[in-house]
Coordinates of C-alpha atoms in Angstrom, one line a residue:
X1 CA -62.2 27.7 7.8
X2 CA -61.4 24.1 8.9
X3 CA -59.2 23.3 5.9
X4 CA -55.5 22.6 6.3
X5 CA -53.5 21.9 9.4
X6 CA -55.1 22.4 12.8
X7 CA -53.3 24.2 15.7
X8 CA -54.3 24.9 19.3
X9 CA -55.8 28.4 19.5
X10 CA -55.3 29.0 23.2
X11 CA -55.1 27.3 26.5
X12 CA -56.7 28.4 29.8
X13 CA -55.5 28.3 33.4
X14 CA -57.9 28.7 36.3
X15 CA -55.8 30.4 39.1
X16 CA -58.5 29.8 41.7
X17 CA -58.2 26.1 41.3
X18 CA -54.5 26.4 41.5
X19 CA -54.7 28.2 44.8
X20 CA -57.1 25.6 46.3
X21 CA -55.4 22.5 45.1
X22 CA -56.6 20.5 48.1
X23 CA -60.2 21.0 47.4
X24 CA -59.8 20.6 43.7
X25 CA -58.9 16.9 44.2
X26 CA -62.3 16.1 45.3
X27 CA -63.8 17.9 42.2
X28 CA -61.8 16.2 39.6
X29 CA -64.8 14.9 37.8
X30 CA -66.6 18.3 38.0
X31 CA -68.5 19.3 35.0
X32 CA -67.6 22.9 35.2
X33 CA -66.2 24.2 31.9
X34 CA -64.0 27.2 31.4
X35 CA -65.8 30.2 30.1
X36 CA -65.7 31.0 26.4
X37 CA -62.9 33.2 25.2
X38 CA -64.6 36.4 24.1
X39 CA -62.4 39.3 25.2
X40 CA -58.8 40.1 24.3
X41 CA -58.4 41.8 27.7
X42 CA -58.5 38.4 29.4
X43 CA -55.1 37.7 27.9
X44 CA -53.6 40.6 29.9
X45 CA -54.9 39.1 33.1
X46 CA -52.9 35.9 32.5
X47 CA -55.9 33.5 32.1
X48 CA -55.8 32.8 28.4
X49 CA -52.5 32.1 26.4
X50 CA -52.6 32.4 22.7
X51 CA -50.5 29.4 21.7
X52 CA -51.2 29.6 18.0
X53 CA -50.4 33.3 17.8
X54 CA -47.1 32.7 19.7
X55 CA -46.0 30.0 17.3
X56 CA -46.9 32.1 14.3
X57 CA -44.8 35.0 15.7
X58 CA -41.8 32.8 16.4
X59 CA -42.0 31.4 12.9
X60 CA -42.0 34.8 11.4
X61 CA -39.0 35.9 13.5
X62 CA -37.1 32.7 12.3
X63 CA -38.1 33.3 8.7
X64 CA -36.9 36.9 8.8
X65 CA -33.7 35.7 10.5
X66 CA -34.3 37.9 13.5
X67 CA -34.0 34.9 15.8
X68 CA -31.8 31.8 15.7
X69 CA -32.4 28.3 17.1
X70 CA -29.9 28.9 19.8
X71 CA -31.9 32.0 21.0
X72 CA -35.0 29.8 21.3
X73 CA -33.4 26.9 23.1
X74 CA -30.9 27.9 25.8
X75 CA -30.5 24.3 26.8
X76 CA -29.1 23.6 23.3
X77 CA -31.4 20.7 22.7
X78 CA -31.1 21.4 19.0
X79 CA -27.4 20.3 19.1
X80 CA -26.1 16.7 19.1
X81 CA -25.9 15.3 22.6
X82 CA -22.1 15.5 22.6
X83 CA -22.3 19.3 22.7
X84 CA -25.1 19.8 25.2
X85 CA -24.5 20.8 28.8
X86 CA -24.8 17.6 30.8
X87 CA -23.3 15.9 33.9
X88 CA -20.5 13.5 33.4
X89 CA -21.2 9.8 33.7
X90 CA -19.1 6.8 33.9
X91 CA -20.3 5.1 30.8
X92 CA -21.1 6.5 27.4
X93 CA -24.7 6.0 26.2
X94 CA -26.4 6.4 22.9
X95 CA -28.8 9.3 22.9
X96 CA -32.2 8.9 21.3
X97 CA -32.3 12.3 19.7
X98 CA -32.6 13.7 16.2
X99 CA -30.6 16.6 15.0
X100 CA -32.1 19.9 13.9
X101 CA -33.2 19.9 10.3
X102 CA -34.0 23.1 8.4
X103 CA -35.5 23.6 5.0
X104 CA -33.3 24.9 2.2
X105 CA -34.8 26.4 -0.9
X106 CA -33.0 25.2 -4.1
X107 CA -33.7 26.3 -7.6
X108 CA -33.2 24.0 -10.6
X109 CA -34.2 24.1 -14.3
X110 CA -37.6 22.7 -15.1
X111 CA -37.4 19.4 -17.0
X112 CA -39.9 20.4 -19.7
X113 CA -38.3 23.7 -20.5
X114 CA -35.7 24.5 -23.1
X115 CA -32.0 24.4 -22.1
X116 CA -31.5 28.0 -23.1
X117 CA -34.3 29.3 -20.8
X118 CA -32.5 30.6 -17.7
X119 CA -35.7 31.7 -16.0
X120 CA -37.5 28.4 -16.2
X121 CA -36.7 27.3 -12.6
X122 CA -38.7 25.8 -9.8
X123 CA -38.1 26.0 -6.0
X124 CA -37.7 22.7 -4.2
X125 CA -37.3 22.0 -0.5
X126 CA -34.4 20.0 0.7
X127 CA -33.9 18.8 4.3
X128 CA -30.3 19.5 5.3
X129 CA -28.9 18.1 8.5
X130 CA -27.4 20.8 10.7
X131 CA -24.6 20.0 13.1
X132 CA -21.8 21.9 14.7
X133 CA -20.0 18.8 15.8
X134 CA -16.3 19.2 15.7
X135 CA -14.1 16.1 15.3
X136 CA -10.8 16.1 17.1
X137 CA -8.1 14.7 14.9
X138 CA -4.9 13.4 16.5
X139 CA -2.0 12.8 14.0
X140 CA 0.5 10.3 15.3
X141 CA 3.8 9.8 13.5
X142 CA 5.4 6.4 13.7
X143 CA 8.9 8.0 13.9
X144 CA 10.7 11.2 14.9
X145 CA 12.0 11.5 11.4
X146 CA 8.5 11.5 9.9
X147 CA 7.4 14.0 12.6
X148 CA 10.2 16.4 11.5
X149 CA 9.4 16.1 7.8
X150 CA 5.7 16.9 8.5
X151 CA 6.7 19.8 10.7
X152 CA 8.4 21.5 7.7
X153 CA 5.0 21.6 6.1
X154 CA 3.3 23.0 9.2
X155 CA 1.7 19.8 10.3
X156 CA 2.1 19.2 14.0
X157 CA 2.1 15.5 15.0
X158 CA 3.1 13.4 18.0
X159 CA 5.1 10.3 18.4
X160 CA 4.1 7.3 20.6
X161 CA 6.7 8.4 23.1
X162 CA 5.3 11.9 23.4
X163 CA 1.8 10.5 24.0
X164 CA 2.8 8.5 27.0
X165 CA 1.3 7.5 29.4
X166 CA -1.6 7.3 27.1
X167 CA -1.5 4.2 24.9
X168 CA -2.6 3.7 21.3
X169 CA -3.6 0.2 20.3
X170 CA -4.2 -1.4 16.9
X171 CA -7.9 -2.5 16.4
X172 CA -7.0 -6.2 17.0
X173 CA -6.2 -5.5 20.7
X174 CA -9.5 -3.7 21.3
X175 CA -11.3 -6.6 19.7
X176 CA -9.4 -8.9 22.1
X177 CA -10.5 -6.8 25.1
X178 CA -14.2 -6.8 24.0
X179 CA -14.1 -10.6 23.6
X180 CA -14.3 -10.8 27.4
X181 CA -17.6 -8.9 27.5
X182 CA -20.3 -11.2 28.9
X183 CA -18.1 -14.2 29.5
X184 CA -19.7 -16.6 32.0
X185 CA -18.5 -20.2 32.2
X186 CA -21.4 -21.3 34.5
X187 CA -24.0 -20.1 32.0
X188 CA -22.0 -21.1 29.0
X189 CA -21.6 -17.6 27.6
X190 CA -18.4 -17.3 25.5
X191 CA -18.5 -13.5 25.2
X192 CA -18.6 -11.1 22.3
X193 CA -17.8 -12.6 19.0
X194 CA -14.5 -11.6 17.3
X195 CA -16.0 -8.9 15.2
X196 CA -14.3 -5.6 14.0
X197 CA -14.8 -2.4 15.9
X198 CA -16.3 0.3 13.8
X199 CA -15.0 3.8 13.3
X200 CA -17.5 5.1 16.0
X201 CA -16.1 2.7 18.5
X202 CA -12.5 3.7 17.8
X203 CA -13.4 7.4 18.4
X204 CA -13.9 6.8 22.1
X205 CA -11.3 6.8 24.9
X206 CA -11.1 3.6 27.0
X207 CA -10.2 3.2 30.6
X208 CA -8.8 -0.2 31.3
X209 CA -7.1 -1.2 34.6
X210 CA -6.2 2.4 35.4
X211 CA -4.7 2.8 31.9
X212 CA -6.0 5.2 29.2
X213 CA -6.2 3.6 25.8
X214 CA -7.1 4.8 22.3
X215 CA -7.5 2.9 19.1
X216 CA -6.9 3.9 15.6
X217 CA -9.5 2.9 13.0
X218 CA -9.4 -0.1 10.7
X219 CA -8.7 2.3 7.9
X220 CA -5.0 2.5 9.0
X221 CA -4.7 -1.2 9.8
X222 CA -2.0 -3.0 7.7
X223 CA -1.8 -6.4 9.2
X224 CA -5.1 -7.8 8.0
X225 CA -5.3 -6.7 4.4
X226 CA -3.5 -4.6 1.8
X227 CA -6.2 -2.1 0.9
X228 CA -4.7 0.6 3.2
X229 CA -1.5 0.3 1.2
X230 CA -3.1 2.2 -1.6
X231 CA -2.7 5.8 -0.7
X232 CA -5.4 7.1 -3.1
X233 CA -7.9 4.7 -1.5
X234 CA -6.7 5.4 2.0
X235 CA -7.3 9.2 1.6
X236 CA -10.7 8.5 0.2
X237 CA -11.5 6.3 3.2
X238 CA -10.3 8.9 5.6
X239 CA -12.8 11.4 4.2
X240 CA -15.5 8.8 4.3
X241 CA -14.8 8.1 7.9
X242 CA -15.0 11.7 8.9
X243 CA -18.2 12.2 7.0
X244 CA -19.7 9.1 8.7
X245 CA -18.7 10.3 12.1
X246 CA -20.3 13.7 11.5
X247 CA -23.6 12.1 10.5
X248 CA -23.8 9.3 13.0
X249 CA -22.1 10.4 16.2
X250 CA -24.6 10.4 19.1
X251 CA -22.4 9.7 22.1
X252 CA -21.4 12.0 24.9
X253 CA -18.3 14.0 24.4
X254 CA -16.5 14.7 21.1
X255 CA -15.0 12.0 18.9
X256 CA -11.2 11.6 18.6
X257 CA -10.0 10.4 15.2
X258 CA -6.5 9.0 15.4
X259 CA -4.6 9.2 12.1
X260 CA -1.7 6.7 12.2
X261 CA 0.9 8.2 9.8
X262 CA 3.7 6.0 8.5
X263 CA 6.8 6.8 6.6
X264 CA 5.7 4.9 3.5
X265 CA 2.8 7.3 3.2
X266 CA 5.3 10.0 1.9
X267 CA 7.1 7.6 -0.4
X268 CA 4.7 7.6 -3.3
X269 CA 3.1 9.8 -6.0
X270 CA 0.2 10.6 -3.7
X271 CA 2.4 12.5 -1.2
X272 CA 1.0 15.9 -2.3
X273 CA -2.6 14.6 -1.8
X274 CA -1.8 13.5 1.7
X275 CA -0.2 16.8 2.6
X276 CA -3.3 18.6 1.1
X277 CA -5.6 16.6 3.3
X278 CA -3.5 17.3 6.4
X279 CA -3.5 21.0 5.5
X280 CA -7.3 21.0 5.2
X281 CA -7.6 19.3 8.6
X282 CA -5.2 21.9 10.1
X283 CA -7.5 24.6 8.7
X284 CA -10.5 23.0 10.4
X285 CA -12.9 22.4 7.6
X286 CA -13.0 19.5 5.0
X287 CA -16.4 20.5 3.5
X288 CA -19.5 22.5 4.3
X289 CA -20.6 19.9 6.8
X290 CA -17.4 18.4 8.2
X291 CA -15.6 20.4 10.9
X292 CA -12.4 19.1 12.4
X293 CA -9.7 20.3 14.7
X294 CA -6.1 19.1 14.7
X295 CA -5.3 18.7 18.4
X296 CA -2.7 17.2 20.7
X297 CA -4.0 14.1 22.4
X298 CA -3.5 15.5 25.9
X299 CA -5.7 18.5 24.9
X300 CA -8.5 16.5 23.1
X301 CA -9.0 14.0 25.8
X302 CA -10.6 16.5 28.2
X303 CA -13.7 16.6 26.0
X304 CA -13.7 13.0 24.8
X305 CA -16.2 10.3 25.2
X306 CA -14.8 8.0 27.9
X307 CA -15.8 4.3 28.2
X308 CA -14.8 2.2 31.2
X309 CA -14.2 -1.5 30.5
X310 CA -14.8 -2.8 34.0
X311 CA -15.8 -6.2 32.8
X312 CA -12.2 -7.3 32.1
X313 CA -10.9 -9.9 34.5
X314 CA -7.5 -9.3 36.1
X315 CA -6.4 -12.6 34.6
X316 CA -6.5 -11.2 31.1
X317 CA -4.5 -8.0 31.9
X318 CA -1.1 -9.6 31.1
X319 CA -2.2 -10.4 27.6
X320 CA -2.5 -6.8 26.5
X321 CA 0.3 -4.6 25.3
X322 CA 0.7 -2.2 28.2
X323 CA 4.0 -0.7 26.8
X324 CA 3.9 2.6 25.0
X325 CA 3.9 1.2 21.5
X326 CA 1.4 2.6 19.0
X327 CA 1.8 0.2 16.2
X328 CA 2.6 -3.3 17.2
X329 CA 3.6 -4.4 13.7
X330 CA 6.3 -1.8 13.5
X331 CA 8.5 -3.9 15.8
X332 CA 9.2 -6.4 13.0
X333 CA 9.2 -4.1 10.0
X334 CA 12.7 -2.7 9.5
X335 CA 12.8 -3.2 5.8
X336 CA 12.9 0.6 5.0
X337 CA 15.3 1.6 7.7
X338 CA 18.3 1.8 5.3
X339 CA 16.8 4.7 3.5
X340 CA 18.5 7.9 4.5
X341 CA 15.5 10.1 4.0
X342 CA 11.8 9.9 3.2
X343 CA 12.3 11.0 -0.4
X344 CA 15.3 9.0 -1.6
X345 CA 13.2 6.0 -2.7
X346 CA 13.3 5.8 -6.5
X347 CA 9.7 6.1 -7.8
X348 CA 8.6 2.7 -9.2
X349 CA 7.6 2.6 -12.8
X350 CA 4.1 1.6 -13.7
X351 CA 4.1 -2.2 -13.6
X352 CA 1.6 -3.8 -16.0
X353 CA 3.1 -7.3 -16.2
X354 CA 0.9 -10.0 -14.6
X355 CA 2.3 -12.8 -12.5
X356 CA 2.1 -16.1 -14.3
X357 CA 2.4 -18.6 -11.4
X358 CA 1.3 -21.6 -13.4
X359 CA 4.3 -21.5 -15.8
X360 CA 7.7 -20.3 -14.5
X361 CA 11.3 -21.3 -14.5
X362 CA 11.5 -22.7 -11.0
X363 CA 9.0 -25.6 -11.6
X364 CA 11.7 -28.1 -12.5
X365 CA 14.5 -26.9 -10.3
X366 CA 15.7 -28.6 -7.1
X367 CA 14.9 -27.2 -3.8
X368 CA 18.5 -26.5 -3.0
X369 CA 18.8 -24.3 -6.1
X370 CA 15.7 -22.4 -5.2
X371 CA 16.8 -21.8 -1.6
X372 CA 20.2 -20.6 -2.9
X373 CA 18.6 -18.1 -5.2
X374 CA 16.3 -16.7 -2.5
X375 CA 19.2 -16.4 0.1
X376 CA 21.9 -15.0 -2.3
X377 CA 19.9 -12.6 -4.5
X378 CA 18.8 -9.2 -3.4
X379 CA 15.2 -8.2 -3.9
X380 CA 15.0 -5.4 -6.4
X381 CA 12.1 -3.9 -8.3
X382 CA 12.8 -6.0 -11.4
X383 CA 13.5 -9.2 -9.5
X384 CA 10.5 -9.0 -7.2
X385 CA 8.3 -11.2 -9.3
X386 CA 11.1 -13.8 -9.8
X387 CA 11.6 -14.0 -6.0
X388 CA 7.9 -14.4 -5.5
X389 CA 7.7 -17.3 -8.0
X390 CA 10.7 -19.0 -6.3
X391 CA 9.0 -18.7 -2.9
X392 CA 5.7 -20.0 -4.3
X393 CA 7.4 -23.1 -5.6
X394 CA 8.8 -23.8 -2.1
X395 CA 5.3 -23.1 -0.8
X396 CA 3.8 -25.7 -3.1
X397 CA 6.3 -28.3 -1.9
X398 CA 6.3 -27.7 1.8
X399 CA 3.7 -25.1 2.7
X400 CA 4.1 -22.0 4.8
X401 CA 6.2 -23.7 7.4
X402 CA 8.9 -24.9 4.9
X403 CA 12.3 -23.9 6.2
X404 CA 14.4 -21.8 3.9
X405 CA 17.2 -21.4 6.4
X406 CA 17.5 -21.5 10.2
X407 CA 14.5 -19.9 11.9
X408 CA 13.3 -18.5 8.5
X409 CA 10.3 -20.1 7.0
X410 CA 8.4 -19.5 3.7
X411 CA 5.8 -17.5 5.7
X412 CA 8.5 -15.1 6.9
X413 CA 9.9 -14.6 3.4
X414 CA 6.4 -14.0 2.0
X415 CA 5.8 -11.3 4.6
X416 CA 9.1 -9.7 3.6
X417 CA 8.1 -9.8 0.0
X418 CA 4.8 -8.2 0.9
X419 CA 6.6 -5.3 2.5
X420 CA 8.8 -4.8 -0.5
X421 CA 5.9 -5.1 -2.9
X422 CA 4.0 -2.5 -0.9
X423 CA 7.0 -0.1 -1.3
X424 CA 7.2 -0.7 -5.1
X425 CA 3.4 -0.7 -5.4
X426 CA 3.5 -4.0 -7.4
X427 CA -0.2 -5.0 -6.9
X428 CA 0.1 -8.3 -8.7
X429 CA 2.7 -9.5 -6.1
X430 CA 0.8 -7.9 -3.2
X431 CA -2.4 -9.7 -4.1
X432 CA -0.6 -13.0 -4.8
X433 CA 1.3 -13.0 -1.5
X434 CA -1.7 -11.9 0.5
X435 CA -3.7 -14.8 -0.9
X436 CA -0.9 -17.2 0.0
X437 CA -0.9 -15.8 3.5
X438 CA -4.7 -16.4 3.7
X439 CA -5.4 -12.7 4.5
X440 CA -9.0 -11.6 4.9
X441 CA -10.7 -8.2 5.5
X442 CA -12.2 -7.9 9.0
X443 CA -15.4 -6.2 7.8
X444 CA -16.5 -8.9 5.3
X445 CA -19.3 -10.3 7.4
X446 CA -20.9 -6.9 8.0
X447 CA -20.6 -6.2 4.3
X448 CA -22.5 -9.4 3.4
X449 CA -25.2 -8.6 6.0
X450 CA -25.5 -5.1 4.6
X451 CA -26.4 -6.5 1.2
X452 CA -28.8 -9.1 2.6
X453 CA -30.9 -6.7 4.6
X454 CA -31.5 -4.7 1.4
X455 CA -33.1 -7.8 -0.3
X456 CA -30.1 -9.0 -2.3
X457 CA -28.6 -12.5 -2.5
X458 CA -24.8 -12.8 -2.6
X459 CA -22.8 -15.5 -4.4
X460 CA -19.1 -16.2 -4.1
X461 CA -17.3 -18.0 -6.8
X462 CA -15.4 -17.9 -10.1
X463 CA -17.0 -17.1 -13.4
X464 CA -18.0 -20.4 -15.1
X465 CA -17.6 -22.5 -12.1
X466 CA -19.7 -23.5 -9.0
X467 CA -20.8 -20.7 -6.8
X468 CA -21.7 -20.6 -3.1
X469 CA -25.0 -18.8 -2.4
X470 CA -25.3 -16.7 0.7
X471 CA -28.9 -15.8 1.6
X472 CA -28.5 -15.3 5.4
X473 CA -26.0 -13.6 7.6
X474 CA -22.8 -15.6 7.9
X475 CA -19.8 -15.7 10.3
X476 CA -16.4 -14.5 9.2
X477 CA -14.9 -18.0 9.7
X478 CA -17.5 -19.4 7.2
X479 CA -16.6 -16.7 4.6
X480 CA -12.9 -17.6 5.1
X481 CA -13.6 -21.3 4.4
X482 CA -15.6 -20.3 1.2
X483 CA -12.8 -18.1 -0.1
X484 CA -9.9 -20.4 0.5
X485 CA -11.5 -23.7 -0.5
X486 CA -10.8 -25.6 -3.7
X487 CA -13.6 -23.9 -5.7
X488 CA -12.0 -20.4 -5.4
X489 CA -8.4 -20.5 -4.1
X490 CA -7.8 -23.9 -5.7
X491 CA -8.7 -22.5 -9.1
X492 CA -7.4 -19.0 -8.9
X493 CA -5.1 -17.6 -6.2
X494 CA -5.9 -14.0 -7.2
X495 CA -9.7 -14.5 -7.0
X496 CA -9.6 -15.2 -3.2
X497 CA -8.5 -11.6 -2.6
X498 CA -10.2 -9.9 -5.6
X499 CA -13.6 -11.1 -4.4
X500 CA -12.9 -9.4 -1.1
X501 CA -12.2 -6.1 -2.7
X502 CA -15.3 -6.3 -4.8
X503 CA -17.5 -7.3 -1.9
X504 CA -16.3 -4.3 0.2
X505 CA -16.8 -1.9 -2.6
X506 CA -20.2 -3.3 -3.5
X507 CA -21.3 -2.9 0.1
X508 CA -20.0 0.7 0.1
X509 CA -21.9 1.5 -3.1
X510 CA -25.0 -0.1 -1.7
X511 CA -25.0 2.4 1.2
X512 CA -24.3 5.5 -0.9
X513 CA -25.9 4.8 -4.3
X514 CA -28.4 2.0 -3.9
X515 CA -30.0 2.9 -7.2
X516 CA -27.0 1.4 -9.0
X517 CA -28.4 -2.1 -8.2
X518 CA -31.8 -1.6 -9.6
X519 CA -32.7 -4.7 -11.6
X520 CA -30.1 -6.8 -9.8
X521 CA -31.6 -9.3 -7.4
X522 CA -28.6 -11.6 -7.1
X523 CA -25.1 -10.1 -6.7
X524 CA -22.8 -12.6 -8.3
X525 CA -19.3 -11.3 -7.3
X526 CA -17.5 -13.7 -9.7
X527 CA -19.6 -12.5 -12.6
X528 CA -19.0 -8.9 -11.6
X529 CA -15.3 -9.5 -11.9
X530 CA -16.0 -10.8 -15.4
X531 CA -17.9 -7.6 -16.2
X532 CA -14.9 -5.6 -15.0
X533 CA -12.7 -7.6 -17.3
X534 CA -15.0 -6.7 -20.2
X535 CA -14.9 -3.1 -19.2
X536 CA -11.1 -3.2 -19.3
X537 CA -11.3 -4.5 -22.9
X538 CA -13.7 -1.7 -23.9
X539 CA -11.5 1.0 -22.4
X540 CA -8.3 -0.3 -23.9
X541 CA -6.8 2.1 -26.4
X542 CA -3.7 0.2 -27.4
X543 CA -4.6 -3.2 -29.0
X544 CA -1.2 -4.7 -28.0
X545 CA -1.5 -3.5 -24.4
X546 CA -2.7 -6.2 -22.0
X547 CA -3.9 -5.1 -18.6
X548 CA -5.5 -7.4 -16.1
X549 CA -7.4 -6.9 -12.8
X550 CA -4.4 -8.3 -10.9
X551 CA -2.1 -5.4 -11.6
X552 CA -4.2 -2.4 -11.1
X553 CA -4.5 -0.7 -7.7
X554 CA -7.4 -1.1 -5.3
X555 CA -8.5 2.4 -6.0
X556 CA -8.7 1.7 -9.7
X557 CA -10.6 -1.5 -8.9
X558 CA -13.1 0.7 -7.1
X559 CA -13.3 3.2 -9.9
X560 CA -13.7 0.4 -12.5
X561 CA -16.5 -1.2 -10.5
X562 CA -18.2 2.2 -10.3
X563 CA -17.9 2.5 -14.1
X564 CA -19.4 -0.9 -14.6
X565 CA -22.4 -0.2 -12.4
X566 CA -23.1 3.3 -13.6
X567 CA -23.1 2.6 -17.4
X568 CA -26.9 2.4 -17.4
X569 CA -27.0 6.1 -16.3
X570 CA -24.1 7.5 -18.2
X571 CA -23.7 8.7 -21.7
X572 CA -21.0 6.2 -22.4
X573 CA -23.5 3.5 -23.0
X574 CA -24.6 5.1 -26.3
X575 CA -21.0 4.5 -27.6
X576 CA -21.3 0.8 -27.2
X577 CA -22.6 -1.8 -29.6
X578 CA -25.8 -3.8 -28.8
X579 CA -23.7 -6.9 -28.2
X580 CA -21.5 -5.0 -25.6
X581 CA -24.6 -3.7 -23.8
X582 CA -26.2 -7.2 -23.6
X583 CA -22.8 -8.7 -22.6
X584 CA -22.4 -6.3 -19.7
X585 CA -26.0 -6.6 -18.4
X586 CA -25.7 -10.4 -18.6
X587 CA -22.5 -10.4 -16.5
X588 CA -24.2 -8.2 -13.9
X589 CA -27.4 -10.3 -13.9
X590 CA -29.3 -7.1 -14.5
X591 CA -32.8 -7.1 -16.0
X592 CA -34.8 -4.3 -17.6
X593 CA -37.2 -2.1 -15.8
X594 CA -40.6 -3.9 -15.0
X595 CA -39.1 -7.1 -16.3
X596 CA -40.7 -9.3 -13.6
X597 CA -44.1 -7.7 -13.9
X598 CA -44.1 -8.5 -17.6
X599 CA -43.1 -12.1 -17.0
X600 CA -45.9 -12.4 -14.5
X601 CA -48.3 -10.9 -17.1
X602 CA -47.2 -13.6 -19.6
X603 CA -47.6 -16.4 -17.0
X604 CA -51.2 -15.3 -16.4
X605 CA -52.0 -16.1 -20.0
X606 CA -50.0 -19.3 -20.3
X607 CA -51.4 -22.1 -18.1
X608 CA -48.6 -24.4 -19.2
X609 CA -45.9 -22.0 -18.1
X610 CA -42.9 -20.8 -20.0
X611 CA -39.9 -22.9 -21.1
X612 CA -36.5 -21.2 -21.4
X613 CA -33.3 -23.1 -22.3
X614 CA -34.9 -26.4 -21.3
X615 CA -36.1 -25.1 -17.9
X616 CA -39.8 -24.9 -17.2
X617 CA -41.2 -21.9 -15.4
X618 CA -44.7 -23.0 -14.3
X619 CA -47.7 -20.7 -13.9
X620 CA -48.4 -22.1 -10.4
X621 CA -45.5 -23.2 -8.2
X622 CA -45.6 -27.0 -7.7

């Protein structure tokens, strides 16, 4: 039968022509054809090779689990390139290879059968990516005290001094190094743009001027934005990073994931969650597909992916931090040094009071009185907001460079307030101060591009006011100007940072759950914030309780956004009124299924077009 897939039956080798290769060159165009295969005994003489029969036999052995893939391929080509036997090279290279995929039979209930029927199942085939990639995790403690505390729980870490002469840089230093890539003054090349280094780039080991340098991921960066200050979100991002590395690592060698552990990580209610994650990493398995190994850096570097940055000019070497300091920002953060232990910080109560910066008691006070209050009053948990408002009043009058006392400006005091608010987990103050300091997430531009390549249009603005439409990739500096202009920062200080949180989360959901955005062509971030405010009102149980987006943690912002986007697919939508459903869909700019097809069908029958709210939608575009 000729139905179905075709496979080669056999192939034939003429040994006589192999022996007389010189004479066969002159008879390349000979019309002699190999004889027809008519006797199984010919196989025994080595002339005919039954390829189809061999493939069928191998498949049967694999199906019966008598053979494994490693038995078939001694060269280990079924594994990721990082685990194959290969010669060492000076530069890492991306391998063009796909991982081995096998079929997994899964049973599920049939959709048209009753729920009580346990036998009504069907078998479906699912492609599961197989990989035995092991991620080396290096835990670095910022102090010896933290290292000793973690050691009591069985978590072995290293301090920056113990890692020497190896250096650990913050991501900003690696970005500075890559900025020299391709610089050529004669040709007018300015080098690599100042863009963030992704998690795959930070998993490599870099050789720079006879120095060995590693970089911890942006997940642990604290200088650019405050998202990593939320422990719940930080732990979720760590798991996402490890999952992403497992799926996308294609470089030579094994990846090294540097976990930068700080003392404040153990000073919160999520302490047990962090210890649970570290325990899972120590055990070597986070999930069925993520395999990790907690290693010392000196041990893990022998199998790492090494990249040589030979393009750096010797003139730029003095600008890099060649001292053995893992976290550069730790030099100036001694705010928590007066604590005797890591557990003597009083747990902060749940703060639900918003920060009213438009009406406060310092508006009509003299600058001398405000300075005296800032200098002579200690910052406590209940006076943190008052200190923030006093500093904001000086900011309005003199800007970030306004001198509070000798060599102490408003900017310095805002950074001090930021550290204290992070300790107390007062998110209203954290967001307010971050916006005054003009902080911005490094990965905003890639997040915008990720939405654009999926056919969406992004708008930045405040609900009810003018919005800025982004329909093409944009530079980080341009996004910064949009966020901190008069339309956004001038109208709401909180919106300048809340829009960044929403943009990062929307980009993440677009990668993992793109079906959530069905029916949404234009992602209006300001309107999404309005939808989240409506969701807070729907979820409020106490009528007298007032909770705003400014006071909830970044992790709760992420969960609230997920709740807003998934209401179309959850059972909660049945509990809402028709007005609430329309209000939520309107805030999200979401249209029903096949909406645009129906509009086009109506336009085909209306030569004069359709007029909605005074706006004419013509049948033919003018």
